[in-house]
mmCIF file of C-alpha atoms in Angstrom:
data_model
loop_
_atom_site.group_PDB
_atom_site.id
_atom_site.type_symbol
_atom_site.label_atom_id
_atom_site.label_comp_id
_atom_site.label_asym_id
_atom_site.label_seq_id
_atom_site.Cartn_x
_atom_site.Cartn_y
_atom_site.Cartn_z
ATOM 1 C CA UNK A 1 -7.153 5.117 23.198
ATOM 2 C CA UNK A 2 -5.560 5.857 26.039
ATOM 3 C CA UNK A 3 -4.829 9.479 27.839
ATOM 4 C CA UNK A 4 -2.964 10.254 30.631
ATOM 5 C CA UNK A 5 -5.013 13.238 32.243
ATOM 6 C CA UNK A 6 -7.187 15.908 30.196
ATOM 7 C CA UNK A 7 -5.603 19.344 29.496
ATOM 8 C CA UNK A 8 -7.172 21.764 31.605
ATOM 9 C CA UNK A 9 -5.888 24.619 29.485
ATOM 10 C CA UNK A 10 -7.662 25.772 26.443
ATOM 11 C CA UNK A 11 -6.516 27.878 24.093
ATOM 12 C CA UNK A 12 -9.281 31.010 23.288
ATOM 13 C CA UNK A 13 -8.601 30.875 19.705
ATOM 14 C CA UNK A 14 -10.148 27.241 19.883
ATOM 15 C CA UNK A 15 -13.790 27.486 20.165
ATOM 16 C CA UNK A 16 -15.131 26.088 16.672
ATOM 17 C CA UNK A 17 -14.636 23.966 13.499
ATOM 18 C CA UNK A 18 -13.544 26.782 11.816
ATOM 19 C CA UNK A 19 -11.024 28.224 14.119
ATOM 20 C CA UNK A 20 -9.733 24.867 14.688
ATOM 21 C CA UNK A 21 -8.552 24.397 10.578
ATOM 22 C CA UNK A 22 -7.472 28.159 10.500
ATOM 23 C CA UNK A 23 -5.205 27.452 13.867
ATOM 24 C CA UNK A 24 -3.656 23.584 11.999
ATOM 25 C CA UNK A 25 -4.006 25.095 8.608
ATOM 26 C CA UNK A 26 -1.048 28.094 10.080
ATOM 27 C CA UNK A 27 0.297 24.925 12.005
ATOM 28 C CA UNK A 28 1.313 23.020 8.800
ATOM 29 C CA UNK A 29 1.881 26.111 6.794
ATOM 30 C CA UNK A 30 4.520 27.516 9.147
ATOM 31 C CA UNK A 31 6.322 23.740 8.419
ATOM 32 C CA UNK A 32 6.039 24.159 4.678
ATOM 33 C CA UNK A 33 3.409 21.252 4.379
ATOM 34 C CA UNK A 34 0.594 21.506 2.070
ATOM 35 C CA UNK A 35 -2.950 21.233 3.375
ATOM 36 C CA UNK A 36 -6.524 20.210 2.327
ATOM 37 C CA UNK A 37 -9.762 21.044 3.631
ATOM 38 C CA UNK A 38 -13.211 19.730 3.019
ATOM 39 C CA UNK A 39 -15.912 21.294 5.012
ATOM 40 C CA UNK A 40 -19.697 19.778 5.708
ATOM 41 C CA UNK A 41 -21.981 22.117 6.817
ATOM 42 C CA UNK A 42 -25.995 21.957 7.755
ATOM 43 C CA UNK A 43 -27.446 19.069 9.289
ATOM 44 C CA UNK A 44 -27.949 16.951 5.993
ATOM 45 C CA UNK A 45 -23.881 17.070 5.694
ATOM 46 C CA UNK A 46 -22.555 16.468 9.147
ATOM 47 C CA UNK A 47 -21.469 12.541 9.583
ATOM 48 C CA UNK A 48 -23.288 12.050 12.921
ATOM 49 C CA UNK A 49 -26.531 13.309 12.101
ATOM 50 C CA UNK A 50 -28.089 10.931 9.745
ATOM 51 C CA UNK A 51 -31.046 10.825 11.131
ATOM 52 C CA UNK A 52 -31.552 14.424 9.669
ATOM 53 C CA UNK A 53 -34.965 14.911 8.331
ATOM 54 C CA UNK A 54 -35.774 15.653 4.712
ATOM 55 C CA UNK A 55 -34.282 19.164 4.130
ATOM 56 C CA UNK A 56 -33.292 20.064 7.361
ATOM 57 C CA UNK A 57 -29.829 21.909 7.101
ATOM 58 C CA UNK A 58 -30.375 23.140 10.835
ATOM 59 C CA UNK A 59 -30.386 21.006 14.239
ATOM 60 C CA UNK A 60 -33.060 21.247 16.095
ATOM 61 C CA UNK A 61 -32.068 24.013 18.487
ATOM 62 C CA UNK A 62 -31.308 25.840 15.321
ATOM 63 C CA UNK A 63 -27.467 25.900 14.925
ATOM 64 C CA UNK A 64 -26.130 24.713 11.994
ATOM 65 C CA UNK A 65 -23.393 22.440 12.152
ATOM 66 C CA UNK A 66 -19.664 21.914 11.037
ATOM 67 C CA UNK A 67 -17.776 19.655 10.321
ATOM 68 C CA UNK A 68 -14.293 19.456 8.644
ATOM 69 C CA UNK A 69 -11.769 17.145 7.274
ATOM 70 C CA UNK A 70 -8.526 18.145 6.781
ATOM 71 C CA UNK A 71 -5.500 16.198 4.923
ATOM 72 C CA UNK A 72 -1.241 16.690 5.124
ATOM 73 C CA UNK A 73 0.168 14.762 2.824
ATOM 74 C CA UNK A 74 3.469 12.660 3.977
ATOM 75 C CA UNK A 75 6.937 14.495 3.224
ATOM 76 C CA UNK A 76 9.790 13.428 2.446
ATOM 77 C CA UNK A 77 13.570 14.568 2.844
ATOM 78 C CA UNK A 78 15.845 15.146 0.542
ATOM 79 C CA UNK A 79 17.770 12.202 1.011
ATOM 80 C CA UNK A 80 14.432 10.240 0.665
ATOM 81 C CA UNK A 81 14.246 9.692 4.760
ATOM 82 C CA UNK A 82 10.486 10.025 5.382
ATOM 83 C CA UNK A 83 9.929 13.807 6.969
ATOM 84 C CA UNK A 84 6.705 13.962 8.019
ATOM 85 C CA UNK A 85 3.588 11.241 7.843
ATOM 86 C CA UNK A 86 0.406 11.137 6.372
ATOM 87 C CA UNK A 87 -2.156 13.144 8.888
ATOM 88 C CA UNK A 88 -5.873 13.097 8.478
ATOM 89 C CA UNK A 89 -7.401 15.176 10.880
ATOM 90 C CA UNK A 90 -11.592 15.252 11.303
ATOM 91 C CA UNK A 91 -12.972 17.716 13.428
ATOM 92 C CA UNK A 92 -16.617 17.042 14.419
ATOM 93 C CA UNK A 93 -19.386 20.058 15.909
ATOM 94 C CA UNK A 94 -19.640 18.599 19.187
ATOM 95 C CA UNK A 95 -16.045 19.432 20.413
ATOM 96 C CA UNK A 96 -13.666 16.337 19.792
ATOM 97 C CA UNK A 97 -11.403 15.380 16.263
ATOM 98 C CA UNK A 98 -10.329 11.760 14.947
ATOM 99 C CA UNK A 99 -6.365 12.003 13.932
ATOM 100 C CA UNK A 100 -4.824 9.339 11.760
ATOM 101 C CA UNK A 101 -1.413 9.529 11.729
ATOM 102 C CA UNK A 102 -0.059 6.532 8.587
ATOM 103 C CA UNK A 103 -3.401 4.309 9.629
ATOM 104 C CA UNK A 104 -3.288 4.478 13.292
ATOM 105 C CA UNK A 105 -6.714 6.570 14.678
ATOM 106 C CA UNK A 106 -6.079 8.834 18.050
ATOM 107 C CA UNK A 107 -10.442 8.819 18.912
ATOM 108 C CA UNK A 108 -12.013 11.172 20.484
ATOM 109 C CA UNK A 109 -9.513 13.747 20.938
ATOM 110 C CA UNK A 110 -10.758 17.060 22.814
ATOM 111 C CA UNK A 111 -10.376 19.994 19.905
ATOM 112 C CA UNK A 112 -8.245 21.874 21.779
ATOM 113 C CA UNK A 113 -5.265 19.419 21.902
ATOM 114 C CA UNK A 114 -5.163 19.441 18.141
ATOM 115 C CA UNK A 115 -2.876 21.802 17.739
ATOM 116 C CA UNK A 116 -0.646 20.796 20.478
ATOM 117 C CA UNK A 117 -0.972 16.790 19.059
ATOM 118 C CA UNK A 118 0.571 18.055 15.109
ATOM 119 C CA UNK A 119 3.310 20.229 16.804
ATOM 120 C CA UNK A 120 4.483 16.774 19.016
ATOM 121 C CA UNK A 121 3.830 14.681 15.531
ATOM 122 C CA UNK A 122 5.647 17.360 13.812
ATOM 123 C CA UNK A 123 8.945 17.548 16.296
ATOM 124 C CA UNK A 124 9.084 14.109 16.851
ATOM 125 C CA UNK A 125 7.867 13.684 20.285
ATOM 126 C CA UNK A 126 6.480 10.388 19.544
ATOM 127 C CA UNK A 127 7.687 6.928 19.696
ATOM 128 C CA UNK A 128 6.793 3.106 19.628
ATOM 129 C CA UNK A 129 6.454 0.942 22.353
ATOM 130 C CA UNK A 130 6.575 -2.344 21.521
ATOM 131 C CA UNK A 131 6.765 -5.706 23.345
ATOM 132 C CA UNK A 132 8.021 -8.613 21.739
ATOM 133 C CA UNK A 133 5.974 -11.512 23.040
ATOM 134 C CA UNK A 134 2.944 -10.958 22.771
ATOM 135 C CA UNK A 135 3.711 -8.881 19.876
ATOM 136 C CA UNK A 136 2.466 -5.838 20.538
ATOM 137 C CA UNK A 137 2.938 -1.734 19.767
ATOM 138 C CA UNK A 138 1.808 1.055 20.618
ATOM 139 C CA UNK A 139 2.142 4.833 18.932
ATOM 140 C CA UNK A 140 2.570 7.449 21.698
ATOM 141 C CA UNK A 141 2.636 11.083 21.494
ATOM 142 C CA UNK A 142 3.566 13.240 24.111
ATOM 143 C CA UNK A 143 2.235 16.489 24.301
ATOM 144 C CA UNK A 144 3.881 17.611 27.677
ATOM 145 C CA UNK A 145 5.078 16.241 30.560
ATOM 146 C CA UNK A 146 1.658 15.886 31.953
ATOM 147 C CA UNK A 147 0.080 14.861 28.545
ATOM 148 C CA UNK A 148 0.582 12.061 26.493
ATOM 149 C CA UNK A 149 -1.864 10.069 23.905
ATOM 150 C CA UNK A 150 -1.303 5.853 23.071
ATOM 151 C CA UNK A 151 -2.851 4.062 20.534
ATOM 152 C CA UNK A 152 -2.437 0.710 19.181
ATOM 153 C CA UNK A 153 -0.749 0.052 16.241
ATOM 154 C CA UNK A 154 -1.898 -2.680 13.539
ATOM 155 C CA UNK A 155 0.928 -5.145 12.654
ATOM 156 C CA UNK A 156 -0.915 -7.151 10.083
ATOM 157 C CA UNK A 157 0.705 -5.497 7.272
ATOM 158 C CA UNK A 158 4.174 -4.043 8.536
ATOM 159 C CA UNK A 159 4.937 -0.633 9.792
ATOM 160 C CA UNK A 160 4.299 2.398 7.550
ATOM 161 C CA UNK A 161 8.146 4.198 6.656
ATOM 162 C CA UNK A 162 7.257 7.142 9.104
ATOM 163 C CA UNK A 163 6.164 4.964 12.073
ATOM 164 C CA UNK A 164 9.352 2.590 11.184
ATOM 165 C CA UNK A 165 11.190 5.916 11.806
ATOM 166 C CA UNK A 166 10.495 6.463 15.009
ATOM 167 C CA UNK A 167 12.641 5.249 18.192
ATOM 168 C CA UNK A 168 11.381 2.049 20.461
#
């Protein structure tokens, strides 16, 4: 993944797992898009700490960590144009979130430019850029003028109807 220089702003409501899904779970609300949440908490539940020992819900410095997965379904509009696409947002203790927008993974994204990253996906600030030979695309979202995220798009299989959507 590509980023085109870090935010330097962060929002205050933005400081854990759990303000993070209150702040996208508002997010999606406020759009009328229904939201899922799974939460892993403790040591023995968090996805990077398998080496956990026997029993140990705790790290070692004694905070407990949090994970969370959250799921947005893809819309739809009434003429059957896709609205919105499938977003699967994970948001890991250590500060950074995975986002999966229709099969295409944005790593490693600092938490705080969740919320910014849905509201481009969600107005349409992203596009394709594709080049024909090689063939090659790319899904960017721009969350400002000074912000933008690329990722590379699979072609095996064809384009997803949301990502087909969206202008070269």
């Amino acid at each position: 993944m590509e980023h085109i220089r870090h935010p330097h702003r962060m929002p205050p409501q933005i400081h854990s797992t759990e303000s993070t899904v209150s702040v996208l779970s508002a997010l999606a609300e406020r759009r009328g898009l229904p939201v899922s949440v799974e939460h892993a908490i403790g040591a023995d539940e968090s996805s990077r700490r398998t080496a956990a020992g026997a029993f140990a819900v705790t790290d070692e410095d004694g905070s407990l960590p949090h994970e969370a997965l959250l799921e947005i379904p893809a819309t739809e509009s009434a003429d059957g144009a896709p609205r919105t696409p499938k977003i699967v947002v994970q948001l890991f203790e250590e500060g950074d979130a995975h986002i999966t927008i229709d099969g295409v993974t944005f790593h490693d994204l600092p938490r705080e430019a969740t919320p910014g990253f849905l509201e481009a996906v969600f107005d349409r600030r992203a596009h394709l850029k594709r080049t024909w030979y090689p063939p090659f695309c790319r899904l960017v979202v721009t969350l400002d003028d000074e912000l933008s995220y690329k990722e590379v798009v699979p072609l095996a299989y064809g384009l997803p109807r949301w990502l087909n959507s969206l202008p070269d």
